[in-house]
Structures are given as C-alpha cells and as structure tokens.
Short mmCIF file of C-alpha atoms in Angstrom, two decimals:
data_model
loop_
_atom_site.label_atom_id
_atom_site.label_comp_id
_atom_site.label_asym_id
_atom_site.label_seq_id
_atom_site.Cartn_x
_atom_site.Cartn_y
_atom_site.Cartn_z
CA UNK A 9 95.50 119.44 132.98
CA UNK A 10 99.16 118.36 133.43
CA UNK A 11 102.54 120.04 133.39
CA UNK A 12 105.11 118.62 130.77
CA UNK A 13 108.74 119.29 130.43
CA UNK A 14 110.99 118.08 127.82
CA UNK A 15 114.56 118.14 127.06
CA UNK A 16 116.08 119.44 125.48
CA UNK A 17 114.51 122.31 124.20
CA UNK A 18 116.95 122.40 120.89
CA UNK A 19 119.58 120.32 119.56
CA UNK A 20 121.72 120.73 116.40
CA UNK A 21 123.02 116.97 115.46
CA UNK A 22 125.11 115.60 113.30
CA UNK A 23 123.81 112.92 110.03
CA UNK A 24 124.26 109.73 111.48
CA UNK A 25 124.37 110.36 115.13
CA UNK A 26 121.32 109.70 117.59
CA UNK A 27 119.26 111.67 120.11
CA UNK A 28 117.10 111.25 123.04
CA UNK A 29 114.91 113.37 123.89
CA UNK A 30 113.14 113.26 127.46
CA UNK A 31 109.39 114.03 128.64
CA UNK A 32 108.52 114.30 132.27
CA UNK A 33 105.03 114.92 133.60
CA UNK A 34 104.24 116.37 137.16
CA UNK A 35 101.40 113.48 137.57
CA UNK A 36 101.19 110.10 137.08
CA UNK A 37 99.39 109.13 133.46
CA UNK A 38 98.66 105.81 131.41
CA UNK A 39 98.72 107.38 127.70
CA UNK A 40 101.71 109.17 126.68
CA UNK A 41 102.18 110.10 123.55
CA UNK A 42 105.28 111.36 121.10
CA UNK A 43 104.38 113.36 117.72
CA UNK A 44 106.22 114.90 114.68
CA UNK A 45 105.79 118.28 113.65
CA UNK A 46 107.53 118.53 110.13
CA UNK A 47 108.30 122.65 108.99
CA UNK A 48 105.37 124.31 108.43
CA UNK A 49 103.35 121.13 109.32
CA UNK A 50 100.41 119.97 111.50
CA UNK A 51 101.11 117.12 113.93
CA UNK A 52 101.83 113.51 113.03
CA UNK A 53 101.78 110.85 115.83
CA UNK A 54 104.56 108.37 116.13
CA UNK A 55 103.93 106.15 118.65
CA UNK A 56 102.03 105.72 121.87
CA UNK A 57 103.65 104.93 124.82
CA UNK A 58 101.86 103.10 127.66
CA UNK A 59 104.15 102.18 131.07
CA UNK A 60 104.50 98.46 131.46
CA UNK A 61 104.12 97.50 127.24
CA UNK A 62 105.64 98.04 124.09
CA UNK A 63 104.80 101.47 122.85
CA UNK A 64 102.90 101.13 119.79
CA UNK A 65 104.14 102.46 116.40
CA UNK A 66 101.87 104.10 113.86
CA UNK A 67 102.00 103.64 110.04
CA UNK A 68 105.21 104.67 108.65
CA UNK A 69 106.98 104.68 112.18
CA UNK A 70 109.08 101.80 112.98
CA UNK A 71 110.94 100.75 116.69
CA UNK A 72 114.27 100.56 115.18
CA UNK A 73 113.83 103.88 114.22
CA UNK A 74 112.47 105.80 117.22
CA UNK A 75 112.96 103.30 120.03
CA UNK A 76 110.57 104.54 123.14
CA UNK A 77 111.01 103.66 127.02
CA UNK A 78 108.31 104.31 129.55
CA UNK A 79 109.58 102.75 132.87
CA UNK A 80 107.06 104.67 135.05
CA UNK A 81 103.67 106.53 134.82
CA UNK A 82 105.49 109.97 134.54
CA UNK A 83 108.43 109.94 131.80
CA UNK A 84 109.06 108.65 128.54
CA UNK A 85 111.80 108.72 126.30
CA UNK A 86 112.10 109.12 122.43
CA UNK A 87 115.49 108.24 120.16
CA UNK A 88 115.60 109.29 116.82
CA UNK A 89 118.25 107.21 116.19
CA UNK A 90 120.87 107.53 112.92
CA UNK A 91 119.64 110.49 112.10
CA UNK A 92 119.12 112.54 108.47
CA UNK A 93 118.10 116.30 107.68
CA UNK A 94 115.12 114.77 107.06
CA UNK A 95 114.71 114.07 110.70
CA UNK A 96 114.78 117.95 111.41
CA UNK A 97 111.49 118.29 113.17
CA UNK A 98 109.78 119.46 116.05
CA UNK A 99 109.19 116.50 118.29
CA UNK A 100 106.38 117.12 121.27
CA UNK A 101 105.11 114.62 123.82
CA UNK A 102 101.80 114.40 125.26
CA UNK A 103 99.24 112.73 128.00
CA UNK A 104 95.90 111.81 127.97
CA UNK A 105 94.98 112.66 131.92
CA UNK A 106 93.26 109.94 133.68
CA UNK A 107 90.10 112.01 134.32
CA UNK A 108 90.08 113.72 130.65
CA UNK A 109 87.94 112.46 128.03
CA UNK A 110 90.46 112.42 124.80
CA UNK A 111 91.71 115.47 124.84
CA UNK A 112 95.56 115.37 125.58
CA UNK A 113 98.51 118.27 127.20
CA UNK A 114 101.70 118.95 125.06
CA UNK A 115 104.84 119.58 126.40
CA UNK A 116 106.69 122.35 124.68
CA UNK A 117 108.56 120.56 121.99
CA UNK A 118 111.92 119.69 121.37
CA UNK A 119 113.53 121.37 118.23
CA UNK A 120 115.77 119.44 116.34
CA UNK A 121 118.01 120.25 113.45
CA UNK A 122 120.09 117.81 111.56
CA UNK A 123 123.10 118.72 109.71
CA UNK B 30 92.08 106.78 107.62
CA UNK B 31 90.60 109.42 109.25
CA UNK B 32 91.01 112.99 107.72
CA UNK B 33 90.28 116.73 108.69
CA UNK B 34 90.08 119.59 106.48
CA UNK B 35 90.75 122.92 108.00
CA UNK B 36 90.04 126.07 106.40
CA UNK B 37 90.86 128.86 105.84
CA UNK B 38 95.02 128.14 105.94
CA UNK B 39 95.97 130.94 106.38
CA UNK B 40 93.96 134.64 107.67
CA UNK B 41 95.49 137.88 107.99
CA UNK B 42 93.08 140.41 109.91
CA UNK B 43 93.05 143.86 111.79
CA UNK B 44 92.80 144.35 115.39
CA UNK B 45 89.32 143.90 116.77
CA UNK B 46 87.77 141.92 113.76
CA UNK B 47 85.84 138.66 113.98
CA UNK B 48 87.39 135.41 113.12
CA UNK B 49 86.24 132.20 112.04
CA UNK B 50 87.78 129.12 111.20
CA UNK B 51 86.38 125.43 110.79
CA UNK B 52 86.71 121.68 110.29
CA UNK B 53 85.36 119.08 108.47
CA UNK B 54 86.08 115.43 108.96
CA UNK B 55 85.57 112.47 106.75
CA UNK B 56 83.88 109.91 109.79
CA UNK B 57 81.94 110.69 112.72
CA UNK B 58 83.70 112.39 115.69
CA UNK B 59 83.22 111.87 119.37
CA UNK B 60 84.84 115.01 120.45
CA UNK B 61 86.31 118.22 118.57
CA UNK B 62 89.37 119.81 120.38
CA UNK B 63 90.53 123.28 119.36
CA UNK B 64 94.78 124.23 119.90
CA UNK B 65 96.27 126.74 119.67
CA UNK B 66 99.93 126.71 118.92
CA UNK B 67 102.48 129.88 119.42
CA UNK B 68 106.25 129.93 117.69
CA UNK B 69 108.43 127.37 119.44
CA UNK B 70 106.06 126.04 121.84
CA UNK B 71 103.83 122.97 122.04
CA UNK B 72 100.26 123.42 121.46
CA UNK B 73 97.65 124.39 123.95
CA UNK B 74 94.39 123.33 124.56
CA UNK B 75 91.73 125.91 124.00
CA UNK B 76 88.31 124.70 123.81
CA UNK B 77 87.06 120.87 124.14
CA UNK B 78 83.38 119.49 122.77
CA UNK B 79 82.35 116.47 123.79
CA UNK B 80 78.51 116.47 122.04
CA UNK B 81 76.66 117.04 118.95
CA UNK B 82 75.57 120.56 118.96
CA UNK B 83 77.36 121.45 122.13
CA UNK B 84 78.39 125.09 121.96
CA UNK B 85 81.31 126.15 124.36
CA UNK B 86 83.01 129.45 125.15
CA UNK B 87 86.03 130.35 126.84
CA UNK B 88 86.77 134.43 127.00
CA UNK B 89 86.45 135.58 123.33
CA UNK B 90 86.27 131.96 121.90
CA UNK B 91 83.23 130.43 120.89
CA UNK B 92 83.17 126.87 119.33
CA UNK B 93 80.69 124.76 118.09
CA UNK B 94 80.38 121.15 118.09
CA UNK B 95 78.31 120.12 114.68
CA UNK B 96 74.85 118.22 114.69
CA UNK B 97 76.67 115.81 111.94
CA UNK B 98 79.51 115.13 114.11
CA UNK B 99 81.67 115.72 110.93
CA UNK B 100 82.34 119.62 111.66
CA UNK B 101 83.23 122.31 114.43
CA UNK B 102 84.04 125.92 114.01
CA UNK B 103 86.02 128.04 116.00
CA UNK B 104 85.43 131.77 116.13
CA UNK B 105 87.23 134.44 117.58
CA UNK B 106 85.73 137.59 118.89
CA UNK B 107 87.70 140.45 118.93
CA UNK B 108 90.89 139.82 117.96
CA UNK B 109 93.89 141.23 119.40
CA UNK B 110 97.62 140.89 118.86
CA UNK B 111 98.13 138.37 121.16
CA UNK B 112 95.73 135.94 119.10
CA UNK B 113 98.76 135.50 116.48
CA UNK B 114 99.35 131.24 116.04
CA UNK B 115 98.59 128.64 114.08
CA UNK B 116 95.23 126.82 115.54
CA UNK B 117 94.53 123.55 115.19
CA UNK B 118 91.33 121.35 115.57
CA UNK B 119 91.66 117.92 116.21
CA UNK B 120 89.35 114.74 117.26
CA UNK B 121 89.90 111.03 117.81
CA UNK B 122 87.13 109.39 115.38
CA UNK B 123 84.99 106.69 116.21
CA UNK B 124 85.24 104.57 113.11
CA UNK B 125 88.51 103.67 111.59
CA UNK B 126 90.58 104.27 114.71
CA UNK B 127 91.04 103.75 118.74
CA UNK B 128 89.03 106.32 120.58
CA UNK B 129 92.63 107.98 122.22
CA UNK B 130 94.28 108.59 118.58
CA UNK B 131 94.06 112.13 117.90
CA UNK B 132 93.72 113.17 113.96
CA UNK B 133 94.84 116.89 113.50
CA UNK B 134 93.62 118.96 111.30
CA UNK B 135 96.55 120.96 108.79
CA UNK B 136 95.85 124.59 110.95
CA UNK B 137 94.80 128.07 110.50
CA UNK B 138 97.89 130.40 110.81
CA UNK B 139 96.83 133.43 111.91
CA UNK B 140 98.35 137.28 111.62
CA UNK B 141 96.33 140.27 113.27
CA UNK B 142 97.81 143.41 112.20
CA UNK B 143 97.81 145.88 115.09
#
C-alpha cells in the first residue's frame, strides 16, 4: 500500500474563485489519479495523471476546467478553477502502486464547499 | 460504458448480525475490489479478487469473486459498531475500458444499531 496526504483537508470558497488542492504520496508511483465524490454519491474519476504527460481527462471533464500538474512520481495537483456551488464536492486522489494489480490507495479527501 | 449495480443501498442491522451485500456488472471483470468508506475520509481498501471464483477473507469479511466475472459479494460476519460506512465495490473491466480505470459501484451505506 501507500500513504497519501492531501491538502487541504476543507476549504469554504467563494463562486468564481479557484482552488488547488495538493496530493503527496510517501513512494514513488506512475498512475495517480483525482476523483469526484458528489453529496451522497459514489466516486466519479476526473482525470488520470501520469508524471512526464498530459493527464488525461474523462468524459465530461475538461483541462480548462480542472487543470492537473504531476512534475514528479510522488505529487500531483488538482485546480478546480472558477468555481460554482455546483463544484461543492469531495475531491480524493489516488495511486495505482507499481507492484499492485488495479487496485488503487485514496488519500483522505479534500472537502470543498462553494458559496 | 461500464456499469455496476450495488445492492442493497442502504441496510440498517443489530449488533452481531450477518451482512451481505453484492455487485453486478454489465461486462466481464478482471478484478473485484471491495472499500470501505467512513464520514470524511477517503476510502479504504478492504478485500481485492483477482480470479473467477476466488474466495478471500480478511477478519470477519468474506468476499467472493463470481464464476461469470460479472458479480462479487461481500459479507460481513458479525457485525459490530465499528462496521458503520458506506462500502463500495469497484473493478476496472476488460471490455469497454483501459485495464487501470476503476468503475465504482453506487455503495451500501451501512447503520448497525448497538
């Protein structure tokens, strides 16, 4: 397994204004990952972020949006840039270690409210 | 795409009773993970299949990975306070998708009454 920290845990924001949210991991991994958890929802995946490429977007997910960096094998960063309520989620990163066979480690969220 | 149906939604048992829970996807599976998720943390991984018919416990879990390779069940023995959460399955398919793309199912929220 891996250890994952992001920050920060919670943010209130203001409509219109971005964030970035952080995710470091105590090893060094190829496949990070960033995922939306809506209220009262399962998991949605955003993007994948892979150190040296563009991090690629799923359906309904767009760079402009949610720009990622991955500059090294152990952090990533996610924007959700000009932000509405609608953006009040939980947002959680992930890895796929290199030894593990799909399954991937969460980090512990980062809660974020929108006024 | 790829889609999982978890049932039940939602459970609400007494101390010390028997759960079970399950998932059925639409295309073949490679591996089945099971999550469990507490209040305002990230999930955490519970129990990972990785063939048909493979049956895997850890403590008082017990989950199965289906002959099909469309369904796993997760079962609780047990339960105790503590087991309170919403639990998720969750695969990456074969067909349809990249083999690192995890699908979740919509979870089981959970309540034990003490």
């Amino acid at each position: 397994s891996a250890v994952i920290s992001q920050k920060p845990s919670r943010d209130i924001c203001q409509r219109g204004t971005s964030l970035t949210i952080q995710c470091q991991v105590d090893s060094q991994v190829t496949m990070m990952f960033w995922y939306r958890q809506q209220p009262g929802q399962s998991l949605t995946l955003i993007a994948t972020a892979n150190q040296g490429s563009e991090a690629t977007y799923e359906s309904g997910f767009v760079i402009d949006k949610f720009p990622i960096s991955r500059p090294n094998l152990t952090f990533s960063t996610l924007t959700v840039s000009n932000m509405s309520p609608e953006d009040s989620s939980i947002y959680l990163c992930s890895v796929e270690p290199p030894d593990g066979h799909n399954e991937q480690f969460f980090g512990p969220g980062t809660r974020l409210t929108v006024l | 795409g790829q889609q999982l149906n978890q049932s039940p939604q939602s459970m609400f048992i007494q101390e010390g009773e028997d759960v079970s829970m399950n998932c059925t996807s639409s295309s073949i599976f490679n591996t089945w993970l099971w999550y469990k998720q507490d209040p305002g943390e990230g999930p955490v991984l519970l129990i990972a299949l990785y063939k048909a018919g493979e049956l895997t416990s850890n403590g008082r879990l017990t989950a199965q990975f289906g002959i099909t390779r469309k369904d796993s069940f997760l079962n609780i023995s047990a339960s105790i306070p503590s087991d309170v959460g919403i639990y998720f399955c969750a695969g990456p398919g074969i067909s349809g998708g990249s083999n690192y793309k995890l699908t979740f199912g919509k979870g089981t929220l959970l309540t034990v009454n003490p």
